[in-house]
Structures are given as structure tokens and as C-alpha cells.
Amino acid sequence: MCFKEEITKRAKEITEKIVLYLPKEEGYQRTIFSAMNYSIVVGGKRIRPMLMKAVYDMFGGTSDSIYPFMAAIEMIHTYSLVHDDLPAMDNDEYRRGNKTTHAKYGEAMGILAGDALLNYAYEVAIGAFDVDSDNKDSVIRALKVLTQKAGVYGMVGGQVVDVESEKSPESVITREKLDFIYRLKTGALIEASMVIGAVLANASEEDITMVEQIASKIGLAFQIQDDILDVVSTFEELGKPIGSDEKNNKETYVTFEGIEKSREDLKKLTDEAIDMLHSFGKDDKFLEQLFVYLVYRNK
Amino acid sequence: MCFKEEITKRAKEITEKIVLYLPKEEGYQRTIFSAMNYSIVVGGKRIRPMLMKAVYDMFGGTSDSIYPFMAAIEMIHTYSLVHDDLPAMDNDEYRRGNKTTHAKYGEAMGILAGDALLNYAYEVAIGAFDVDSDNKDSVIRALKVLTQKAGVYGMVGGQVVDVESEKSPESVITREKLDFIYRLKTGALIEASMVIGAVLANASEEDITMVEQIASKIGLAFQIQDDILDVVSTFEELGKPIGSDEKNNKETYVTFEGIEKSREDLKKLTDEAIDMLHSFGKDDKFLEQLFVYLVYRNK
């Protein structure tokens, strides 16, 4: 089986697991249940739960407590997209060829479905205490990581600074501010995914710290590739107008560093992350391939 | 000191406690920190944390772990108002004489400030594990109560059905659906407040169950009074157009039951709740007065 098939298979398995945690579409609230489920089911590649599980497996985790956290991180990622797509934010009617949640269910339901998914993520994650009652301290720590990386010192913080920069044309994005946005908006949930995998598998403190550094490098490389693709892709490959960052006068890694230096930096970050990964001396073959797949993707 | 002064004093003390948990307005995210803090600080009577603390005190709770939960429930209540006020929802520019969060900070920040407050509520609540590390099981249970009552099977579920009923004039509200909305939209957070107070004070199972029933009665009585006030208040007392429910063709407890029966039911619910409260045989004087104050308020 080639690697592309392997991740398609894993994404399908993850989706099947996540769906088990979704609310049944019944009762007076069935519209919101339907909107929540729609948002999750049309969603994508399950990168975050896949990273979480791969790290968990690498460190020898065996409990089912990982599944509620895999579902939770995908719900948090999804709610952030649902709210990002709203008219007052990016105002997107379509995402990956499907109607966005507010386009399908109306704006009020888009807001409430996002709220519901965020809250439900924690409702589900807290269920891990019942699954793995001998490992409460790890579950508590995983919850702390999740709330911090998802919140105003993590993903939401990055979104805020990004939105503010876009909406105020006079505000100059410095290189430092761009790094901040990338680290929080994209990086924080990737860090949460991988760190939670390590925490729940009871990895050592040193290993958890190193996992966070690896995740940080991969998160940044992932975002640099996004910027590179915006410049070099064909419309077919990317599924959105090429050069849209440039057209929007948006500062990106590429506008700061140029395309060649961006490619070099991406390769350097990825090589460093993979070297650090190897230093664990574990079976890291899948994770290494997943990193390479993510940062060198062509769309 | 009269009771009105007592609750004003307690509300002030609670606000001072909550403010300690709020993020500092610094760094790139300072706009969102400012919006979060604004939403909380202009807010009101701190009824939910006040109920939580009163129940906690009544059952002899002594740990500081109650404070993060008091802050969390007020943050969750506040985020729900911030999102309720958005243009796609109730579209309110003012709340209690102050600009609503989106009116002051823009719609995108209104959405993100709500998201940030909801997430931060859990970030803060999880901090209770560090404060009361000998009582982890109670903190876990309190977290479960909070997530469930705040989410799609609680407050958000009630909001959804309420919004849907308002936005679809053809949808008929039955009495059963109205009860559902009241129980979830208003009742759920009042139940959460009181139940968490009992759980963190390590009350017995029987007592926790009874606290939930008391809270449910008070929550419904509180909502019935809202409907009565809409009909009978003067504009000055209520601070919003009187009879606005009727004008909006909104079905309420009063339109179903009439004003006299509504008053009777309110009194019956409150008397029952107070009888149940007395059955604990604890010092319940403050809680009893608070119930009476809440359900017989004149604005």
C-alpha cells in the first residue's frame, strides 16, 4: 500500500471513530445536531487527530482515552473553520466544494453550531476520565494543553491578530507579528495534537518537550508551504485563485523571504523535525512520512 | 444591612474575584483581551456565581477551588450574551445601557471574543485541579456538569430552539417546546451553578439531586417572572419597550397560562424550592432571600 492510500485509510478510520461521539440527530435541537455533524462530516483530512494518534502509538499508548481527545481536537479545528467562514469574518460560501455551515443552515445556526462544537469538544474530552480512570493526571494535563492551545493564548489569539491585520489596511505586519500569527493560528493546534498524544501515552518530560518543538517546526513548515503554494500552484491544483495573497496585498512568509529562501527554510525546519523525531529511537516511520506528506503537499 | 445591599456587596466581591482570572491587556492580542474584559466588566448581577457560592457555603465548602468555577460560569453566561447580541442573532446595540461587545469592537471581534470567553472558561475551570488536588474526583464531576449544562444538551440547545422558533414564523411553539426552551436556555446554567456548588462541597448524592431539582424550579420561576414583567412593567422599570413579547407575537408562559395562573405557578415553584431548601437543615437564610429576590424582582 502506498503512503497516500495509508493516510486515506487512516482518515477514514478516524472519521468512523469521531462519528461515534457526534450527537444523534433527534429531538428539538435536531437542526443544530445536523449542522454540527455536517460541519464535521464534510471536513477533511483529519490531520490533527492523525498526528495525535501517530505520536500516541509511537510512545506505546494503548488506552482508548486517546479517542475522545482525537474527536475533541477535530471538533475544535472544525468550529474554528465554521466561525472563520462567517460573513463577518472571511465570508466564504464554499469550502472544499461543499457549502459552508452558515451558507447551508443560516448565519445564526453557523454561530451556534460553532459554539456547540467548541463546547462539545470539551464535553467529549472530559469523557476520557471514565475511559482511563487509572491515568487521571495525564488526562488533566491533556485537557490543560487542549484548552491553552485552542484559546486566546493559542489558536483564537492567532485568529484575532490575523483578522485585525486584514481588516486594518494601515496596520503594518512585521515579520515578528507574522511569526506570532503562524505560531498561534496554525501551529497551536498541531502542537496540541502531538503533545496530547505524548502526554496520554505517559511519555517522559524531556520527550514531551521535544515533541512540542517538533510540532512547532512542522506547523511552521506547513504554513510556509501554504504561502509557497499560493504563489506557484496552478488554479487546478489549489482549487482557489492563485496569487490571491499577493492580490490582497497580504504579507506572507514568501513576501518577506522570497520563494527560494522560503523553500530552504521549509526544508531546514522539516529536516530538523525529522532528526529530532529519529532521536527518540522509536518506530517513527509513519510520522516521518506524514511530516513529508504534509509539508511538501502540492495543494 | 438590608438584603439589597448584601447582594450588591457580594456581587462586587465576586467581580473582584473574577477579574483576577481575566487576561492582562497586553501583547498582540490586546484587542481581544480588551473585548473579553469589557464584556465581563460591564456585566451584571453575578447571579450564577452568587448562587454557586451560596450553595457551596451552605454545604460547608471551604476550598478556593470554587473560585475558578465561579469565574468560568460567569464567562460562559457572558459569551452567550455576546453571541446572542450579534447582528445575525438578536442584533442588539445596547445591553443595560452599555454598548454590546460587537457594537464596540466590531462584529468579527464579537464572534471571536465570545469564542475566547467560552474556551477561557474551561481553561480557568481546569485550573481548579491545581487549587484542590486532593479533591480531583469532585473537580472532574463539576467539569462534567459545566460542559453538559452549557452545551448542546443544555444552554446552547435552548438557544437554538429559541432562535429557530423566532426566525420561522410558521413554526408553532407548543407548550411542551416552550418548557424545553426555558429549561435549557435559562434553567441549565442556574442548575449548573447550584449543582457545582454542591458537588465541590462534597454534598451527598441525595443532596446533589435535590439541589438540581431546586435549581430547576427557581430557573423556571425566574423565567416566568421575565414573561410577567414584559406584560406588567412600566417602561422605566424594565428599561425596554413593554409588551415587546406580545408585539413580536412571541409565545410565552403568560400567553399560554394567563397572568394570574402564571403568578400562581411562580409562587408554587418558589415555595416548593424553599421547602426543599429547608429540608437540608442547613443555614439557608441567604439562599432563601436570594431566591425570593430573583423571582419577585420588578425589573
XYZ file of C-alpha atoms in Angstrom:
598
model
C 0.000 0.000 0.000
C 1.425 3.378 -0.955
C 1.517 6.169 1.631
C -1.329 8.112 0.033
C -3.554 5.042 0.435
C -2.361 4.572 4.000
C -3.403 8.061 5.097
C -6.705 7.833 3.229
C -7.400 4.615 5.117
C -6.418 6.166 8.451
C -8.504 9.275 7.802
C -11.498 7.039 7.108
C -10.934 5.080 10.322
C -10.590 8.308 12.295
C -13.808 9.673 10.808
C -15.613 6.475 11.826
C -14.324 6.887 15.383
C -15.231 10.587 15.579
C -18.734 9.987 14.254
C -19.404 7.770 17.277
C -19.048 10.837 19.502
C -21.387 13.025 17.476
C -24.878 13.730 18.826
C -27.847 11.842 17.366
C -29.988 13.993 15.104
C -33.165 13.827 17.140
C -35.252 15.972 19.485
C -35.986 19.685 19.347
C -32.328 20.501 18.740
C -32.087 18.367 15.630
C -31.175 21.323 13.391
C -28.085 22.118 15.420
C -27.130 18.447 15.681
C -27.448 18.271 11.914
C -25.333 21.421 11.457
C -22.629 20.126 13.837
C -22.498 16.776 12.121
C -22.488 18.320 8.659
C -19.517 20.524 9.569
C -17.538 17.535 10.801
C -18.511 15.040 8.121
C -17.709 17.267 5.114
C -14.360 18.046 6.754
C -11.111 16.939 5.505
C -8.011 15.045 6.067
C -8.164 14.573 9.867
C -4.541 15.716 10.085
C -4.717 16.719 13.738
C -6.227 13.503 15.160
C -3.952 11.538 12.819
C -0.860 13.270 14.226
C -2.173 12.763 17.766
C -2.703 9.046 17.267
C 0.632 8.550 15.489
C 2.541 10.162 18.377
C 0.467 8.192 20.886
C 1.244 4.922 19.083
C 4.939 5.768 18.781
C 5.186 6.227 22.561
C 3.381 2.939 23.143
C -0.019 4.295 24.243
C -2.677 1.601 24.362
C -5.752 3.047 26.099
C -8.962 4.157 24.434
C -8.681 7.534 26.200
C -6.969 8.865 23.082
C -10.217 8.676 21.062
C -12.219 11.351 22.900
C -9.237 13.688 22.510
C -8.943 12.874 18.804
C -12.624 13.712 18.401
C -12.236 16.866 20.502
C -9.328 18.304 18.513
C -11.180 17.737 15.248
C -14.281 19.439 16.691
C -12.191 22.424 17.785
C -10.485 22.662 14.405
C -13.903 22.415 12.732
C -15.590 25.046 14.899
C -12.753 27.450 14.074
C -13.397 26.929 10.353
C -17.180 27.336 10.786
C -16.687 30.678 12.524
C -13.873 31.739 10.142
C -16.236 31.261 7.209
C -18.959 33.539 8.660
C -19.935 36.701 6.738
C -18.354 38.951 9.385
C -15.086 37.006 9.103
C -13.877 35.566 5.745
C -17.387 35.363 4.263
C -16.866 32.069 2.439
C -19.820 30.255 0.890
C -17.860 27.155 -0.055
C -15.071 25.120 1.456
C -13.529 22.255 -0.498
C -16.514 22.271 -2.863
C -19.115 21.979 -0.086
C -21.346 24.719 1.213
C -20.035 26.195 4.428
C -22.152 25.620 7.526
C -23.691 29.109 7.637
C -24.362 29.017 3.880
C -26.337 25.815 4.376
C -28.008 26.446 7.760
C -28.116 30.255 8.012
C -25.845 32.632 9.865
C -27.400 32.254 13.335
C -27.029 28.466 13.131
C -23.452 28.904 11.887
C -22.597 30.869 15.022
C -24.427 28.432 17.308
C -23.058 25.314 15.587
C -19.536 26.646 16.153
C -20.302 27.382 19.796
C -21.860 23.955 20.185
C -18.870 22.188 18.620
C -16.381 24.013 20.831
C -18.338 23.241 23.977
C -18.999 19.659 22.878
C -15.277 19.139 22.272
C -14.676 19.634 25.987
C -17.736 17.587 26.915
C -16.298 14.703 24.894
C -12.697 15.157 26.052
C -13.755 15.071 29.710
C -15.266 11.652 28.969
C -11.660 10.392 28.838
C -11.661 10.307 32.654
C -14.188 7.468 32.513
C -12.232 5.535 29.891
C -8.882 5.717 31.614
C -9.587 6.188 35.295
C -6.096 4.997 36.364
C -4.450 7.761 34.391
C -6.303 10.849 35.628
C -3.259 13.079 35.924
C -2.392 12.568 32.264
C -5.970 13.328 31.235
C -5.917 16.512 33.350
C -2.664 17.551 31.694
C -4.030 16.767 28.231
C -7.083 18.929 28.992
C -4.823 21.779 30.050
C -2.841 21.529 26.835
C -6.031 21.436 24.768
C -7.669 24.468 26.403
C -4.474 26.527 26.301
C -3.546 25.775 22.704
C -7.135 26.298 21.486
C -7.739 29.552 23.341
C -6.734 33.149 23.398
C -3.093 32.289 24.113
C -3.267 29.784 21.249
C -5.397 29.420 18.131
C -8.015 32.108 18.900
C -5.229 34.565 19.720
C -3.690 33.917 16.298
C -7.045 34.341 14.550
C -7.636 37.654 16.281
C -4.310 39.156 15.239
C -4.779 37.803 11.711
C -8.299 39.250 11.389
C -7.189 42.580 12.806
C -4.290 42.811 10.385
C -6.547 42.035 7.425
C -9.273 44.464 8.452
C -6.957 47.405 9.144
C -5.066 48.077 5.925
C -2.992 50.711 7.687
C -1.618 48.214 10.208
C 1.816 47.059 9.134
C 2.552 43.387 9.616
C 6.075 42.981 10.837
C 7.964 39.751 10.383
C 7.676 39.253 14.138
C 3.895 39.621 14.045
C 3.654 37.213 11.119
C 5.608 34.619 13.110
C 3.217 35.174 16.020
C 0.155 34.618 13.821
C 1.598 31.468 12.246
C 2.737 30.055 15.572
C -0.705 30.531 17.122
C -3.226 30.263 14.316
C -1.809 27.209 12.581
C 0.843 25.958 14.940
C -1.011 25.797 18.239
C -3.471 23.024 17.340
C -0.730 20.961 15.665
C 1.307 21.314 18.839
C -1.740 20.373 20.932
C -2.363 17.282 18.795
C 1.142 15.930 19.092
C 1.735 16.934 22.726
C -1.553 15.335 23.838
C -0.523 12.127 22.063
C 2.716 12.115 24.056
C 1.074 13.131 27.357
C -1.626 10.447 27.214
C 0.995 7.805 26.363
C 2.862 8.905 29.507
C 5.994 9.954 27.651
C 8.803 11.497 29.743
C 9.023 15.242 30.358
C 12.030 15.517 28.040
C 10.214 13.680 25.295
C 7.071 15.827 25.690
C 9.172 18.978 25.408
C 10.856 17.655 22.294
C 7.517 16.647 20.746
C 6.296 20.209 21.217
C 9.402 21.562 19.452
C 8.979 19.110 16.587
C 5.304 20.072 16.250
C 6.211 23.742 16.237
C 8.655 23.230 13.352
C 6.180 21.141 11.353
C 3.396 23.663 11.994
C 5.536 26.485 10.638
C 6.741 24.433 7.650
C 3.097 23.558 6.888
C 2.189 27.251 6.857
C 5.211 28.230 4.717
C 4.129 25.635 2.155
C 0.678 27.264 2.171
C 2.296 30.565 1.217
C 4.518 28.935 -1.428
C 1.532 27.158 -2.970
C -0.365 30.421 -3.192
C 2.390 31.733 -5.449
C 3.379 28.713 -7.548
C 0.317 26.463 -7.852
C -1.927 26.274 -10.821
C -5.585 27.034 -10.239
C -6.462 23.356 -10.771
C -4.055 22.190 -8.126
C -5.073 24.666 -5.469
C -8.795 24.987 -6.102
C -8.669 28.731 -5.400
C -7.358 31.705 -7.381
C -3.577 31.625 -7.480
C -1.592 34.531 -6.139
C -4.580 35.554 -4.017
C -2.282 36.627 -1.170
C -0.390 38.974 -3.485
C -3.623 40.315 -4.930
C -4.895 41.008 -1.409
C -1.605 42.712 -0.547
C -1.234 40.125 2.141
C 2.148 39.796 3.767
C 3.268 36.193 3.903
C 6.432 34.266 4.586
C 7.138 34.392 0.848
C 6.703 38.163 0.553
C 9.157 38.598 3.431
C 11.745 35.999 2.460
C 11.288 35.340 -1.249
C 10.419 31.990 -2.740
C 13.884 30.427 -2.690
C 14.653 31.272 0.926
C 11.140 30.113 1.904
C 11.818 26.725 0.298
C 15.164 26.473 2.043
C 13.637 27.349 5.413
C 10.825 24.852 4.940
C 13.341 22.103 4.156
C 15.521 23.083 7.100
C 12.594 23.033 9.551
C 11.382 19.686 8.247
C 14.838 18.086 8.329
C 15.352 19.315 11.882
C 11.958 17.959 12.955
C 12.723 14.572 11.410
C 16.188 14.442 13.025
C 14.599 15.150 16.400
C 11.978 12.505 15.711
C 14.683 9.917 14.993
C 16.402 10.765 18.261
C 13.560 9.063 20.184
C 14.766 5.747 18.751
C 11.159 4.598 18.284
C 9.233 3.265 15.311
C 8.670 6.642 13.669
C 8.268 5.591 10.044
C 4.640 6.656 9.687
C 5.149 10.013 11.411
C 8.168 10.824 9.242
C 6.214 10.059 6.085
C 3.268 12.091 7.379
C 5.517 15.116 8.011
C 6.955 14.876 4.496
C 3.489 14.456 3.032
C 2.134 17.480 4.911
C 4.905 19.963 4.233
C 5.615 19.018 0.617
C 1.963 18.721 -0.438
C 1.059 20.341 -3.755
C -2.382 21.617 -2.798
C -27.623 45.812 56.197
C -30.681 45.229 54.021
C -30.704 42.363 51.560
C -30.327 44.607 48.520
C -27.107 45.977 49.998
C -25.943 42.452 50.836
C -26.223 41.217 47.269
C -24.656 44.397 45.884
C -21.715 43.797 48.212
C -21.459 40.143 47.218
C -21.689 40.970 43.516
C -18.831 43.429 43.947
C -16.716 40.848 45.762
C -17.438 38.277 43.060
C -16.473 40.729 40.326
C -13.178 41.391 42.108
C -12.501 37.644 42.242
C -13.438 37.075 38.588
C -11.296 39.956 37.390
C -8.253 38.167 38.819
C -8.779 35.404 36.241
C -9.094 37.750 33.270
C -6.185 38.031 30.858
C -3.883 41.059 31.037
C -4.468 43.502 28.199
C -1.033 43.257 26.627
C 0.701 41.741 23.616
C -0.520 41.351 20.053
C -3.899 40.020 21.246
C -4.663 43.049 23.358
C -7.808 43.916 21.384
C -9.409 40.569 22.177
C -8.289 40.729 25.793
C -9.889 44.146 25.990
C -13.118 42.882 24.380
C -13.286 39.874 26.729
C -12.707 42.030 29.774
C -15.184 44.665 28.627
C -17.914 42.029 28.183
C -17.356 40.729 31.697
C -16.862 44.030 33.483
C -19.990 45.766 32.118
C -21.941 42.654 33.080
C -24.460 42.438 35.713
C -25.564 40.946 38.889
C -23.324 37.860 39.022
C -26.370 35.752 39.858
C -24.850 32.469 38.732
C -21.562 32.649 40.661
C -23.517 34.055 43.629
C -25.837 31.034 43.628
C -22.857 28.707 43.230
C -21.013 30.208 46.176
C -24.118 30.299 48.393
C -24.785 26.579 47.829
C -21.099 25.823 48.344
C -21.071 27.731 51.624
C -24.313 26.111 52.779
C -22.786 22.643 52.332
C -19.662 23.697 54.209
C -17.258 24.009 51.280
C -14.005 25.723 52.234
C -11.552 25.327 49.346
C -10.557 28.001 46.857
C -11.412 25.592 44.008
C -14.861 27.191 43.873
C -13.426 30.463 42.505
C -12.257 29.216 39.097
C -15.704 27.675 38.601
C -17.419 30.905 39.645
C -15.321 32.763 37.086
C -15.995 30.073 34.469
C -19.781 30.132 34.793
C -19.832 33.920 34.510
C -17.621 33.725 31.409
C -19.952 31.160 29.835
C -23.020 33.247 30.676
C -21.264 36.303 29.235
C -20.130 34.639 25.995
C -23.731 33.522 25.420
C -24.917 37.142 25.726
C -22.125 38.401 23.442
C -23.137 35.939 20.726
C -26.883 36.469 21.355
C -26.422 40.194 20.711
C -24.748 39.683 17.309
C -26.460 41.095 14.202
C -27.296 37.587 12.923
C -28.944 36.772 16.259
C -30.860 39.423 18.284
C -28.953 42.350 16.739
C -28.748 44.412 19.926
C -26.545 47.505 20.083
C -27.033 48.118 23.781
C -27.373 45.973 26.882
C -28.179 47.596 30.221
C -27.210 50.981 28.812
C -23.770 49.851 27.619
C -22.733 49.138 24.055
C -22.729 45.450 23.285
C -19.363 43.881 22.550
C -19.791 43.711 18.773
C -21.154 47.282 18.687
C -17.982 48.464 20.424
C -15.349 46.183 18.871
C -16.874 45.168 15.542
C -18.683 42.015 14.544
C -15.630 39.835 13.907
C -14.256 40.666 17.358
C -17.703 39.990 18.858
C -17.635 36.475 17.452
C -14.029 35.886 18.497
C -14.466 37.415 21.961
C -17.361 35.018 22.578
C -15.296 32.062 21.372
C -12.381 33.213 23.501
C -14.552 33.568 26.627
C -16.090 30.119 26.205
C -12.711 28.483 25.723
C -11.143 30.522 28.522
C -13.919 29.443 30.894
C -12.703 25.858 30.569
C -9.054 26.923 30.739
C -9.817 28.647 34.049
C -12.060 25.883 35.438
C -9.391 23.256 34.783
C -7.102 25.318 36.995
C -9.218 24.055 39.916
C -7.243 20.802 39.800
C -4.164 22.713 40.968
C -6.043 24.503 43.748
C -7.699 21.428 45.211
C -5.528 18.496 44.252
C -6.960 16.225 46.970
C -10.444 16.550 45.536
C -9.878 15.644 41.889
C -12.966 13.500 41.510
C -15.225 16.369 42.563
C -13.496 18.732 40.155
C -13.917 16.181 37.343
C -17.594 15.887 38.164
C -18.014 19.668 38.322
C -16.381 19.932 34.884
C -18.803 17.357 33.521
C -21.766 19.277 34.896
C -20.444 22.540 33.468
C -19.808 21.211 29.944
C -23.150 19.388 29.783
C -25.292 22.234 31.084
C -23.536 24.805 28.894
C -23.639 22.774 25.703
C -25.998 21.460 23.100
C -27.905 19.363 25.658
C -28.097 22.462 27.854
C -27.939 26.210 27.246
C -26.865 26.152 23.573
C -29.622 23.625 22.832
C -32.180 26.007 24.327
C -30.802 28.960 22.352
C -31.011 27.011 19.123
C -34.659 26.060 19.552
C -35.484 29.607 20.668
C -33.737 31.192 17.658
C -35.352 28.728 15.278
C -38.806 29.432 16.664
C -38.293 33.190 16.336
C -36.869 33.018 12.830
C -39.549 30.698 11.419
C -42.888 32.434 11.942
C -44.674 29.361 10.628
C -43.267 27.131 13.353
C -45.810 26.726 16.139
C -44.453 26.788 19.662
C -46.226 24.214 21.733
C -46.343 24.461 25.488
C -44.005 21.464 25.604
C -41.464 23.202 23.361
C -41.663 26.356 25.472
C -40.884 24.325 28.589
C -37.944 22.783 26.753
C -36.555 26.207 25.774
C -36.947 27.597 29.318
C -35.470 24.531 30.936
C -32.389 24.668 28.710
C -31.838 28.312 27.808
C -32.360 29.830 31.253
C -32.513 26.841 33.551
C -29.423 24.895 32.570
C -26.826 27.423 33.764
C -28.722 28.041 37.005
C -28.751 24.290 37.574
C -25.046 24.107 36.733
C -24.251 26.912 39.187
C -26.045 25.326 42.119
C -25.091 21.716 41.369
C -21.399 22.624 41.009
C -21.580 24.387 44.394
C -22.921 21.185 45.944
C -20.510 18.883 44.073
C -17.393 20.838 45.017
C -18.524 20.945 48.670
C -18.780 17.129 48.517
C -22.505 17.061 49.292
C -24.183 13.625 49.272
C -25.754 12.162 46.127
C -29.253 12.718 47.522
C -28.469 16.323 48.318
C -26.965 16.949 44.867
C -30.087 15.541 43.220
C -32.299 17.738 45.360
C -30.178 20.822 44.628
C -30.686 20.178 40.922
C -34.457 19.990 41.406
C -34.485 23.185 43.444
C -32.417 24.947 40.787
C -34.765 23.738 38.085
C -37.781 25.223 39.899
C -36.024 28.526 40.550
C -34.824 28.706 36.955
C -38.376 28.272 35.664
C -39.826 30.737 38.195
C -37.151 33.252 37.145
C -38.203 32.888 33.518
C -41.935 33.133 34.293
C -41.250 36.408 36.097
C -39.464 37.611 32.965
C -42.637 36.966 30.979
C -44.873 38.586 33.615
C -42.642 41.677 33.722
C -42.853 42.019 29.971
C -46.622 42.417 30.344
C -46.996 44.439 33.527
C -43.893 46.614 33.941
C -43.665 50.240 33.081
C -41.029 51.223 30.558
C -38.984 52.928 33.280
C -38.871 49.810 35.403
C -37.906 47.400 32.650
C -35.636 49.589 30.536
C -37.049 48.099 27.332
C -40.358 48.522 25.498
C -43.128 46.899 27.483
C -45.248 44.229 25.940
C -42.447 43.529 23.449
C -43.184 39.797 23.539
C -46.797 40.413 22.573
C -45.759 42.847 19.868
C -43.390 40.230 18.474
C -46.170 37.625 18.619
C -43.909 35.695 20.912
C -45.449 32.819 22.803
C -44.550 32.978 26.481
C -45.641 31.371 29.708
C -48.122 34.229 30.138
C -49.663 33.850 26.678
C -50.213 30.140 27.413
C -51.410 30.378 31.008
C -52.643 33.924 31.525
C -51.208 36.344 34.045
C -52.994 35.048 37.161
C -52.122 31.404 36.626
C -48.547 32.429 35.803
C -48.292 34.233 39.133
C -49.728 31.249 40.957
C -47.324 28.849 39.268
C -44.388 31.105 40.020
C -45.338 31.226 43.696
C -45.890 27.476 43.819
C -42.489 26.725 42.251
C -40.733 29.132 44.584
C -42.476 27.826 47.707
C -41.614 24.258 46.732
C -37.980 25.191 46.135
C -37.769 26.916 49.513
C -39.402 23.963 51.302
C -36.870 21.641 49.719
C -34.089 24.019 50.705
C -35.238 23.966 54.348
C -35.235 20.169 54.328
C -31.414 20.181 54.256
C -31.481 21.631 57.759
C -28.550 23.939 56.968
C -28.051 27.672 57.273
C -30.033 28.596 54.173
C -31.095 32.127 55.037
C -29.112 33.878 52.332
C -30.151 31.416 49.623
C -33.820 31.716 50.546
C -33.640 35.504 50.369
C -31.778 35.284 47.070
C -34.484 33.042 45.579
C -37.200 35.461 46.675
C -35.211 38.412 45.365
C -34.669 36.744 41.976
C -38.179 35.516 41.280
C -40.098 38.513 42.636
C -37.808 41.148 41.102
C -39.562 44.077 39.426
C -37.148 44.563 36.510
